[in-house]
Amino acid sequence: MRLTVEAGGLTLQNPTILAAGILGTTGASLKRVASMGAGAVVTKSIGVEPRYGHPNPSMIKLECGYINAMGLPNPSYREFLQELEVARQAGVPVIASIFGANEAEFREVAEGLPGASAYELNVSCPHAKGYGMQLGTDPALVEAVTRAVKGAVDVPVWVKLTPNVTDITAIGRAAQDGGADAVVAINTVKAMTIDIDSGYPILGNISGGLSGPAIKPIAVKCVYELYEALDIPVIGVGGISNWADAVEFLMAGASAVEIGSAVYDGLEVFASVSMGLSDYLERKNMKLEDLVGLSHRVVKHEAHKC
Amino acid sequence: MRPISAKILKVIDETPTIKTFRLDTAGWLKGKPGQFVMVWARGVDEVPMALSYEDGITVQRVGEATEAMFRLKEGDTLGIRGPYGNGWELVGDNILIISGGVGSAPLAPLAEKAAAIGVQVTVLAGYRTKEEVHFETRYRKAGKTLISTDDGSYGHKGFVTDLMRDIDLSMYTQIYCCGPEKMMYRVLGILDGHKMADRSQFSLQRHMKCGIGVCGSCCIDPDGLRVCRDGPVFRGDTLISSELGRYARDGSGRRLKLWL
């Protein structure tokens, strides 16, 4: 079954995308993930200056998912440009995840990293002071940052949203108003874990963000709400580790899905999600686009009957 | 996994700059030679360390985390995650071990394990000076051992790679190497010259954050292999065209030229 999909201004051979911050430090690693079946790859979040991130432990596998506080380690856009060039040999769209403290920084990074197939604005990292979520919880800032990057590049701009807000649709609308081509939902959920032998919080940064299976229902709900509220596509991310998870996200309204922590189980996750999706569509005699937002249509249909 | 609290049973001063910590990990840490653990000095940092015993690590004081570990005493605890990565693969019945400095940590248990099952073991061990010599007894018990020191204060004067000249490398079924990157690069070059890179294994060190193959901080060029998950042990022929000896990355992901 054909899995080619148009998502957020990009054409993908299949709807699986490597999520930001996962294996995205080097171009070679991004190429490797593409060769393992990802339809597109997102880089590590890149900023203006080199950052070393938070002290370790910076990522731990928990019983229900993963907790991390990497702290946006990145070598700066100047240094990362050579990695982006390597990644572009992958043969799939390479999306540059970028962050900054304000519109000017976002713009500087986007302009300094030419050649990306799209830019994904990180306004959602929950554990880097002055960046990420600190901007992403303010609709006015999200709109301004989106508009600034849109004005600086001529490829699609995606905005990755935080679930750590009362109403994610308000932030999604702000991104849309700023000219975003898609929103990506969700980033990690604020979380913390403590070593009960010593009382020390385990993460070097004390707290961080939760990813993996534990946050999937939160992400599905966010995607569902955004699909309803927005006119631009939604890219789903959060706890996807198999084809059934992907189907669920598509039904909630995602046009494509990003996969992050599940690479822990193996890089073949991208190919296995694609194959599972393809089998599912064949079994159901459906096309991929029939799946996108299906839950909304079912609910409306049922409501109409009453 | 969360870090498991492991009590320090014994601290052994190996050299002025190297200590071994034997840990109370009975029953849960079933690492094999060449695997590593993430060692958490609480409140400071967490760093990867090769297992130098089934229940022990051997640490050189190089930075903040190891400084903090050097202040710990018997009865104190460390947080341990692991074992992680793949270990050495024992190949054949006549092996050569080439050890540089504290690169001995994953190699000494390999020498012991190999000798215990009847494999013939030869060790070339290099150190900076006589006072940095450690694990000599472990190596000598396992097999024929030749030692070099950079300043000639003990054993052969010069590099461990000098010792490779006087032996017939072709008789070994497999060659195992761990040490400073510059030394490993020279060893790999010599083995490649003898067309033996495919008969060798090297244990690499790179900046690690997650330790479980997700974050990508330890990926090496040009294939994007993860040192924490696909390594830390790699076959020599895999490394021939890699970044080994040319550059490594710091915590930000920036390429740092090693010396070429």
Coordinates of C-alpha atoms in Angstrom, one line a residue:
Chain A
M1 CA 0.0 0.0 0.0
R2 CA 1.3 3.5 -0.9
L3 CA 2.4 5.4 2.1
T4 CA 3.5 8.6 0.4
V5 CA 2.1 11.5 2.2
E6 CA 2.0 15.3 2.0
A7 CA 2.6 16.7 5.5
G8 CA 3.2 20.3 6.4
G9 CA 4.5 21.3 3.0
L10 CA 6.8 18.2 2.6
T11 CA 6.3 15.1 0.6
L12 CA 7.3 12.0 2.6
Q13 CA 7.8 8.5 1.3
N14 CA 6.2 7.3 4.5
P15 CA 4.7 9.1 7.5
T16 CA 7.4 8.2 10.0
I17 CA 9.8 11.0 11.1
L18 CA 12.7 10.8 13.5
A19 CA 11.8 13.2 16.3
A20 CA 14.0 16.1 17.4
G21 CA 16.8 15.5 19.8
I22 CA 17.1 11.8 19.2
L23 CA 20.3 10.6 17.4
G24 CA 20.4 14.0 15.7
T25 CA 23.8 15.2 16.9
T26 CA 25.6 14.1 13.8
G27 CA 24.8 14.1 10.1
A28 CA 26.0 10.5 9.8
S29 CA 23.6 9.3 12.5
L30 CA 20.7 11.1 10.8
K31 CA 21.7 9.4 7.5
R32 CA 21.7 6.0 9.3
V33 CA 18.2 6.6 10.6
A34 CA 17.0 7.5 7.2
S35 CA 18.6 4.3 5.8
M36 CA 16.6 2.4 8.4
G37 CA 13.3 3.6 6.9
A38 CA 12.4 7.0 8.4
G39 CA 10.4 9.1 5.9
A40 CA 12.2 12.2 7.2
V41 CA 14.5 13.2 10.0
V42 CA 14.7 16.1 12.5
T43 CA 18.0 17.3 13.8
K44 CA 19.0 18.0 17.4
S45 CA 17.8 21.5 18.4
I46 CA 20.3 24.0 17.2
G47 CA 20.9 27.4 18.7
V48 CA 23.2 30.4 18.3
E49 CA 26.0 29.4 20.6
P50 CA 27.5 26.0 21.6
R51 CA 25.9 24.5 24.7
Y52 CA 27.0 21.6 26.7
G53 CA 23.7 20.9 28.3
H54 CA 22.9 19.8 31.8
P55 CA 25.1 17.5 33.8
N56 CA 24.4 13.8 33.8
P57 CA 22.3 11.8 34.4
S58 CA 20.5 13.4 31.5
M59 CA 18.3 10.5 30.4
I60 CA 17.0 7.5 32.2
K61 CA 14.6 4.7 31.2
L62 CA 11.8 4.4 33.7
E63 CA 9.2 1.8 34.2
C64 CA 6.6 3.7 32.1
G65 CA 8.7 5.7 29.7
Y66 CA 11.8 7.9 29.7
I67 CA 12.8 11.0 31.5
N68 CA 15.3 13.4 30.2
A69 CA 16.9 16.8 30.7
M70 CA 19.6 17.1 28.1
G71 CA 19.6 20.9 28.2
L72 CA 19.7 21.6 24.5
P73 CA 23.4 20.5 23.9
N74 CA 24.4 21.6 20.4
P75 CA 27.5 22.9 18.7
S76 CA 25.9 26.1 17.4
Y77 CA 24.5 26.6 13.9
R78 CA 27.9 27.6 12.5
E79 CA 29.4 24.2 13.5
F80 CA 26.3 22.2 12.8
L81 CA 26.1 23.3 9.2
Q82 CA 28.6 20.7 8.1
E83 CA 26.5 18.0 9.8
L84 CA 23.4 19.2 8.1
E85 CA 25.2 18.9 4.8
V86 CA 26.1 15.3 5.6
A87 CA 22.5 14.6 6.6
R88 CA 21.2 15.9 3.3
Q89 CA 22.8 13.0 1.6
A90 CA 20.2 10.8 3.3
G91 CA 17.7 11.1 0.5
V92 CA 14.8 12.1 2.8
P93 CA 13.7 15.5 4.0
V94 CA 16.0 16.9 6.7
I95 CA 14.1 19.1 9.1
A96 CA 16.3 21.4 11.2
S97 CA 15.0 21.8 14.8
I98 CA 16.0 25.3 16.0
F99 CA 15.7 27.2 19.2
G100 CA 16.5 30.7 20.5
A101 CA 15.7 33.1 23.3
N102 CA 13.8 35.5 21.0
E103 CA 12.7 36.3 17.5
A104 CA 16.1 37.6 16.5
E105 CA 17.9 34.4 17.7
F106 CA 15.4 32.1 15.9
R107 CA 15.9 34.1 12.8
E108 CA 19.7 34.1 13.0
V109 CA 19.8 30.3 13.4
A110 CA 17.3 29.7 10.6
E111 CA 19.3 31.9 8.2
G112 CA 22.5 30.4 9.4
L113 CA 21.4 26.9 8.6
P114 CA 20.4 27.1 5.0
G115 CA 19.5 23.9 3.1
A116 CA 17.1 22.3 5.6
S117 CA 13.9 20.9 4.0
A118 CA 11.9 22.6 6.7
Y119 CA 12.5 24.2 10.1
E120 CA 10.9 22.9 13.3
L121 CA 10.7 25.6 16.0
N122 CA 11.4 24.3 19.4
V123 CA 9.2 26.4 21.7
S124 CA 8.5 23.5 23.9
C125 CA 11.6 22.0 25.6
P126 CA 10.5 21.9 29.3
H127 CA 13.9 22.2 31.0
A128 CA 16.1 24.9 29.5
K129 CA 15.9 28.2 31.2
G130 CA 15.1 31.1 28.9
Y131 CA 14.3 28.8 25.9
G132 CA 11.7 26.3 24.7
M133 CA 8.6 26.1 26.8
Q134 CA 9.3 29.5 28.4
L135 CA 8.5 31.0 25.0
G136 CA 6.0 28.3 24.0
T137 CA 3.5 29.0 26.7
D138 CA 3.0 32.6 25.5
P139 CA 0.8 32.8 22.4
A140 CA 2.1 36.2 21.5
L141 CA 5.7 35.1 21.6
V142 CA 5.0 31.9 19.6
E143 CA 3.2 33.9 16.9
A144 CA 6.1 36.4 16.7
V145 CA 8.8 33.8 16.6
T146 CA 6.9 31.9 13.9
R147 CA 6.4 35.0 11.8
A148 CA 10.1 35.9 12.2
V149 CA 11.3 32.5 10.9
K150 CA 8.6 32.4 8.2
G151 CA 10.0 35.7 6.9
A152 CA 13.5 34.5 6.9
V153 CA 13.2 31.2 5.0
D154 CA 11.4 29.9 2.0
V155 CA 10.7 26.4 3.1
P156 CA 8.0 25.1 5.5
V157 CA 8.1 26.1 9.1
W158 CA 6.7 23.7 11.8
V159 CA 6.1 24.7 15.4
K160 CA 6.6 22.1 18.1
L161 CA 4.2 22.6 20.9
T162 CA 4.4 21.9 24.6
P163 CA 1.6 20.0 26.4
N164 CA 2.5 21.9 29.6
V165 CA -0.2 24.5 29.1
T166 CA -3.9 24.7 30.0
D167 CA -5.0 25.1 26.4
I168 CA -2.7 23.8 23.7
T169 CA -5.1 25.0 20.9
A170 CA -4.4 28.6 21.9
I171 CA -0.7 28.1 21.3
G172 CA -1.5 26.2 18.1
R173 CA -3.6 29.0 16.8
A174 CA -0.8 31.5 17.6
A175 CA 1.6 29.4 15.5
Q176 CA -1.0 29.2 12.7
D177 CA -1.5 33.0 12.9
G178 CA 2.3 33.4 12.6
G179 CA 2.2 31.5 9.3
A180 CA 3.3 28.0 10.5
D181 CA 2.9 25.3 7.9
A182 CA 2.2 22.7 10.6
V183 CA 2.3 22.2 14.3
V184 CA 4.0 19.3 15.9
A185 CA 2.5 17.9 19.1
I186 CA 3.7 17.2 21.6
N187 CA 7.1 17.7 23.3
T188 CA 7.8 16.0 26.6
V189 CA 5.7 16.5 29.7
K190 CA 7.3 18.1 32.8
A191 CA 8.4 15.4 35.2
M192 CA 10.8 14.4 37.9
T193 CA 12.2 11.2 39.5
I194 CA 14.0 10.7 42.8
D195 CA 16.6 8.1 43.9
I196 CA 15.0 6.6 47.0
D197 CA 18.3 5.4 48.4
S198 CA 19.7 8.8 48.7
G199 CA 16.9 11.3 48.2
Y200 CA 18.8 12.9 45.3
P201 CA 16.7 13.8 42.2
I202 CA 18.1 11.6 39.6
L203 CA 18.4 14.0 36.7
G204 CA 21.4 16.3 36.8
N205 CA 19.0 19.2 36.1
I206 CA 16.7 17.9 39.0
S207 CA 13.7 17.8 36.7
G208 CA 13.0 17.2 33.1
G209 CA 10.5 15.9 30.6
L210 CA 8.7 12.6 30.3
S211 CA 8.5 10.7 26.9
G212 CA 7.5 7.3 25.8
P213 CA 4.4 5.1 26.3
A214 CA 3.4 7.1 29.5
I215 CA 2.6 10.2 27.5
K216 CA 0.9 8.7 24.5
P217 CA -2.7 9.3 25.7
I218 CA -1.8 12.9 26.5
A219 CA -0.3 13.4 23.0
V220 CA -3.4 11.8 21.3
K221 CA -5.7 14.2 23.1
C222 CA -3.6 17.2 22.1
V223 CA -3.5 16.1 18.5
Y224 CA -7.2 15.5 18.5
E225 CA -7.9 19.0 19.9
L226 CA -5.4 20.7 17.5
Y227 CA -6.9 18.9 14.5
E228 CA -10.3 20.3 15.4
A229 CA -9.1 23.8 16.1
L230 CA -6.6 24.5 13.3
D231 CA -6.6 24.6 9.5
I232 CA -2.9 23.6 9.2
P233 CA -1.7 20.0 9.5
V234 CA -0.7 18.4 12.8
I235 CA 2.3 16.2 13.1
G236 CA 1.8 13.7 16.0
V237 CA 4.5 12.7 18.5
G238 CA 4.6 11.2 21.9
G239 CA 5.0 7.6 22.8
I240 CA 4.7 6.1 19.3
S241 CA 6.5 2.8 19.2
N242 CA 4.5 0.6 16.8
W243 CA 2.1 0.8 13.9
A244 CA -1.0 0.7 16.1
D245 CA 0.2 3.7 17.9
A246 CA 0.7 5.5 14.6
V247 CA -2.8 4.5 13.4
E248 CA -4.2 6.0 16.7
F249 CA -2.4 9.3 16.1
L250 CA -3.5 9.4 12.4
M251 CA -7.1 8.8 13.5
A252 CA -6.8 11.6 16.0
G253 CA -5.8 13.9 13.2
A254 CA -2.0 13.6 12.6
S255 CA -0.8 13.8 9.0
A256 CA 2.4 12.1 10.0
V257 CA 4.1 10.9 13.1
E258 CA 7.5 11.6 14.8
I259 CA 9.2 8.8 16.7
G260 CA 11.6 9.5 19.4
S261 CA 12.4 7.4 22.5
A262 CA 11.2 4.2 20.8
V263 CA 14.6 4.0 18.9
Y264 CA 15.7 2.5 22.3
D265 CA 14.0 -0.7 21.1
G266 CA 15.8 -0.6 17.8
L267 CA 16.3 1.6 14.8
E268 CA 14.0 -0.7 12.8
V269 CA 11.0 0.9 14.4
F270 CA 10.5 3.2 11.4
A271 CA 10.4 0.4 8.9
S272 CA 8.2 -1.7 11.2
V273 CA 5.7 1.1 11.7
S274 CA 5.5 1.7 8.0
M275 CA 5.0 -2.0 7.2
G276 CA 2.4 -2.3 9.9
L277 CA 0.6 0.7 8.6
S278 CA 0.7 -0.6 5.1
D279 CA -0.7 -4.0 6.1
Y280 CA -3.4 -2.3 8.2
L281 CA -4.5 -0.2 5.2
E282 CA -4.6 -3.2 3.0
R283 CA -6.7 -5.2 5.5
K284 CA -9.1 -2.3 5.9
N285 CA -9.0 -1.5 2.2
M286 CA -8.3 2.1 3.1
K287 CA -5.9 4.8 1.9
L288 CA -3.6 6.6 4.3
E289 CA -5.5 9.9 3.9
D290 CA -8.8 8.1 4.9
L291 CA -7.2 7.5 8.3
V292 CA -6.2 11.1 9.1
G293 CA -8.8 12.6 11.4
L294 CA -11.1 9.5 11.1
S295 CA -12.1 9.7 14.8
H296 CA -13.5 13.2 14.3
R297 CA -15.7 12.0 11.4
V298 CA -16.9 8.9 13.4
V299 CA -17.8 11.1 16.3
K300 CA -19.7 13.6 14.1
H301 CA -21.4 10.8 12.3
E302 CA -22.6 9.2 15.6
A303 CA -23.7 12.6 16.9
H304 CA -25.7 13.2 13.8
K305 CA -27.5 9.9 14.3
C306 CA -28.7 10.9 17.7
Chain B
M1 CA 16.7 1.4 34.5
R2 CA 17.2 3.8 37.4
P3 CA 20.6 3.9 39.0
I4 CA 20.9 1.2 41.6
S5 CA 22.7 2.2 44.8
A6 CA 25.9 0.1 45.1
K7 CA 27.9 0.1 48.3
I8 CA 31.7 0.5 47.9
L9 CA 33.1 -2.6 49.5
K10 CA 36.8 -1.8 48.9
V11 CA 38.9 1.0 47.5
I12 CA 42.2 -0.1 46.1
D13 CA 44.9 2.5 45.3
E14 CA 46.3 1.1 42.1
T15 CA 48.6 4.1 41.3
P16 CA 48.8 7.7 42.4
T17 CA 46.1 8.5 39.8
I18 CA 44.1 5.3 39.6
K19 CA 41.8 3.6 42.1
T20 CA 39.7 0.5 41.8
F21 CA 36.3 0.4 43.5
R22 CA 34.8 -3.0 44.3
L23 CA 31.1 -2.7 44.6
D24 CA 28.3 -4.6 46.3
T25 CA 26.5 -5.6 43.1
A26 CA 26.1 -9.3 44.0
G27 CA 23.2 -10.8 42.1
W28 CA 22.3 -8.0 39.7
L29 CA 25.2 -6.7 37.8
K30 CA 26.1 -9.5 35.4
G31 CA 28.4 -7.6 33.1
K32 CA 30.9 -9.3 30.8
P33 CA 34.4 -8.1 30.0
G34 CA 34.2 -5.0 27.7
Q35 CA 30.8 -3.9 28.9
F36 CA 30.4 -0.6 30.8
V37 CA 28.3 0.9 33.5
M38 CA 27.1 4.5 34.0
V39 CA 28.4 5.6 37.4
W40 CA 26.6 8.3 39.2
A41 CA 28.5 10.4 41.7
R42 CA 25.4 11.9 43.2
G43 CA 25.1 15.7 42.9
V44 CA 28.1 15.9 40.6
D45 CA 27.8 13.9 37.3
E46 CA 27.4 10.5 35.8
V47 CA 30.1 9.0 33.6
P48 CA 30.6 5.7 31.7
M49 CA 33.2 3.3 33.2
A50 CA 34.4 0.0 31.9
L51 CA 33.9 -3.0 34.3
S52 CA 37.4 -4.0 35.5
Y53 CA 35.9 -6.8 37.6
E54 CA 32.5 -8.4 37.5
D55 CA 31.7 -6.1 40.4
G56 CA 34.3 -3.4 40.0
I57 CA 35.5 -0.3 38.2
T58 CA 38.9 1.2 37.8
V59 CA 39.0 4.9 37.6
Q60 CA 41.6 7.4 36.6
R61 CA 41.2 10.9 38.1
V62 CA 40.6 13.1 35.1
G63 CA 37.6 15.4 35.9
E64 CA 34.9 16.6 38.3
A65 CA 33.1 13.2 38.5
T66 CA 36.2 11.2 39.1
E67 CA 37.5 13.7 41.6
A68 CA 34.3 13.2 43.5
M69 CA 34.6 9.5 43.3
F70 CA 38.2 9.7 44.7
R71 CA 36.8 11.3 47.8
L72 CA 34.5 8.3 48.5
K73 CA 35.4 5.7 51.1
E74 CA 34.4 2.1 51.8
G75 CA 30.8 2.1 52.9
D76 CA 29.8 5.0 50.7
T77 CA 27.6 4.4 47.7
L78 CA 27.5 5.1 44.0
G79 CA 24.5 4.9 41.6
I80 CA 25.1 2.3 38.9
R81 CA 23.2 1.7 35.7
G82 CA 24.1 -1.1 33.4
P83 CA 25.8 -3.2 32.2
Y84 CA 25.5 -1.5 28.9
G85 CA 27.0 -2.0 25.4
N86 CA 28.5 -5.1 23.9
G87 CA 31.6 -6.7 25.3
W88 CA 34.6 -8.3 23.8
E89 CA 34.0 -11.3 21.6
L90 CA 36.4 -14.1 22.4
V91 CA 37.7 -15.5 19.2
G92 CA 40.1 -18.4 18.8
D93 CA 42.6 -19.9 21.3
N94 CA 45.6 -17.6 21.1
I95 CA 44.9 -14.0 21.7
L96 CA 47.0 -10.8 22.0
I97 CA 46.0 -8.0 24.4
I98 CA 47.4 -4.6 23.9
S99 CA 46.7 -2.3 26.8
G100 CA 47.5 1.4 27.3
G101 CA 47.3 3.0 30.7
V102 CA 43.9 2.6 32.3
G103 CA 42.7 1.1 29.1
S104 CA 43.5 -2.0 31.1
A105 CA 40.1 -1.7 32.9
P106 CA 38.1 -3.7 30.3
L107 CA 41.2 -5.8 29.2
A108 CA 42.3 -7.4 32.5
P109 CA 39.0 -9.2 33.0
L110 CA 39.2 -10.4 29.4
A111 CA 42.7 -11.8 30.0
E112 CA 41.5 -13.6 33.1
K113 CA 38.3 -15.0 31.5
A114 CA 40.2 -16.2 28.4
A115 CA 43.0 -17.8 30.5
A116 CA 40.4 -19.5 32.7
I117 CA 38.9 -21.3 29.7
G118 CA 42.3 -22.4 28.3
V119 CA 42.9 -19.7 25.8
Q120 CA 46.6 -18.7 25.4
V121 CA 47.0 -15.1 26.3
T122 CA 49.8 -12.7 25.5
V123 CA 49.7 -9.1 26.9
L124 CA 51.5 -6.0 25.8
A125 CA 50.9 -3.3 28.5
G126 CA 52.1 0.2 28.2
Y127 CA 52.2 2.9 30.9
R128 CA 53.6 6.4 31.3
T129 CA 56.0 5.6 34.1
K130 CA 56.8 2.9 36.6
E131 CA 54.5 4.3 39.3
E132 CA 51.5 4.1 36.9
V133 CA 52.0 0.3 36.4
H134 CA 48.9 -1.6 37.6
F135 CA 47.2 -4.9 36.9
E136 CA 50.6 -6.4 36.3
T137 CA 49.9 -9.4 38.5
R138 CA 46.5 -10.0 36.9
Y139 CA 48.1 -9.9 33.4
R140 CA 51.1 -12.1 34.4
K141 CA 48.7 -14.7 35.9
A142 CA 46.8 -14.8 32.7
G143 CA 49.7 -15.2 30.3
K144 CA 53.0 -13.9 28.9
T145 CA 53.2 -10.2 29.7
L146 CA 55.6 -7.6 28.2
I147 CA 55.6 -4.1 29.8
S148 CA 56.7 -0.8 28.4
T149 CA 56.9 2.7 30.0
D150 CA 57.3 5.9 28.1
D151 CA 60.2 7.0 30.3
G152 CA 61.9 3.6 30.6
S153 CA 61.5 3.6 34.4
Y154 CA 60.2 0.0 34.1
G155 CA 60.2 -2.6 31.3
H156 CA 60.9 -1.6 27.8
K157 CA 61.6 2.1 27.3
G158 CA 59.1 3.5 24.8
F159 CA 55.5 2.9 23.5
V160 CA 53.6 -0.3 23.7
T161 CA 53.5 -0.2 19.9
D162 CA 57.3 -0.8 20.0
L163 CA 56.6 -4.1 21.6
M164 CA 54.5 -5.2 18.6
R165 CA 57.6 -5.1 16.4
D166 CA 59.3 -8.0 18.1
I167 CA 56.4 -10.5 18.0
D168 CA 54.8 -12.4 15.1
L169 CA 51.3 -10.8 15.0
S170 CA 50.1 -13.3 12.5
M171 CA 50.0 -16.2 15.1
Y172 CA 47.2 -14.6 17.1
T173 CA 43.6 -15.5 16.5
Q174 CA 42.4 -12.2 17.7
I175 CA 43.9 -8.9 19.0
Y176 CA 42.2 -6.8 21.6
C177 CA 43.1 -3.2 22.3
C178 CA 42.1 -0.4 24.6
G179 CA 44.0 2.7 25.6
P180 CA 44.4 6.4 24.7
E181 CA 43.0 7.1 21.2
K182 CA 46.3 8.1 19.8
M183 CA 47.7 4.7 20.8
M184 CA 44.7 2.8 19.5
Y185 CA 45.0 4.6 16.2
R186 CA 48.7 3.5 15.9
V187 CA 47.9 -0.1 16.8
L188 CA 45.1 -0.2 14.2
G189 CA 47.5 1.3 11.6
I190 CA 50.1 -1.5 12.4
L191 CA 47.4 -4.2 12.3
D192 CA 46.1 -2.8 9.0
G193 CA 49.6 -2.9 7.6
H194 CA 49.6 -6.6 8.4
K195 CA 46.2 -7.0 6.9
M196 CA 44.9 -8.0 10.3
A197 CA 42.4 -5.3 11.1
D198 CA 39.5 -7.7 10.6
R199 CA 41.1 -9.9 13.4
S200 CA 41.1 -7.1 16.0
Q201 CA 38.7 -5.4 18.4
F202 CA 39.0 -2.0 20.0
S203 CA 37.1 -0.4 22.9
L204 CA 36.3 3.2 22.2
Q205 CA 35.6 6.2 24.4
R206 CA 33.2 9.0 23.4
H207 CA 31.2 11.6 25.2
M208 CA 28.1 9.8 26.5
K209 CA 24.9 11.3 27.9
C210 CA 22.1 8.7 27.9
G211 CA 24.2 5.6 27.6
I212 CA 21.3 3.7 26.1
G213 CA 21.5 4.5 22.4
V214 CA 18.8 7.3 22.2
C215 CA 20.4 10.7 22.5
G216 CA 23.1 10.3 19.9
S217 CA 25.9 12.2 21.7
C218 CA 28.4 9.3 21.2
C219 CA 27.8 8.6 17.5
I220 CA 30.9 8.1 15.4
D221 CA 31.4 8.9 11.7
P222 CA 30.9 7.9 9.0
D223 CA 28.2 5.3 9.8
G224 CA 26.5 6.9 12.8
L225 CA 27.4 3.9 15.0
R226 CA 26.6 4.6 18.7
V227 CA 29.5 3.9 21.0
C228 CA 27.2 3.2 23.9
R229 CA 24.9 0.8 22.1
D230 CA 26.7 -0.5 19.0
G231 CA 30.0 -0.5 20.9
P232 CA 32.0 0.3 22.9
V233 CA 33.8 -2.6 21.3
F234 CA 34.2 -2.4 17.5
R235 CA 36.1 -4.5 15.0
G236 CA 39.2 -3.0 13.7
D237 CA 38.1 -3.1 10.1
T238 CA 34.9 -1.2 11.0
L239 CA 37.1 1.6 12.4
I240 CA 39.6 1.8 9.6
S241 CA 37.7 4.5 7.7
S242 CA 36.1 6.1 10.8
E243 CA 36.8 9.2 12.8
L244 CA 39.1 7.2 15.2
G245 CA 42.3 9.1 15.7
R246 CA 41.1 12.1 13.7
Y247 CA 38.4 13.8 15.8
A248 CA 36.0 13.3 18.6
R249 CA 33.1 15.3 19.8
D250 CA 32.7 17.3 23.0
G251 CA 29.5 17.6 25.1
S252 CA 28.0 20.1 22.7
G253 CA 28.6 17.8 19.7
R254 CA 31.4 20.0 18.3
R255 CA 34.1 18.2 16.5
L256 CA 37.5 18.4 18.2
K257 CA 40.5 17.5 16.2
L258 CA 42.6 15.0 18.0
W259 CA 46.0 15.6 16.6
L260 CA 46.3 15.0 12.9

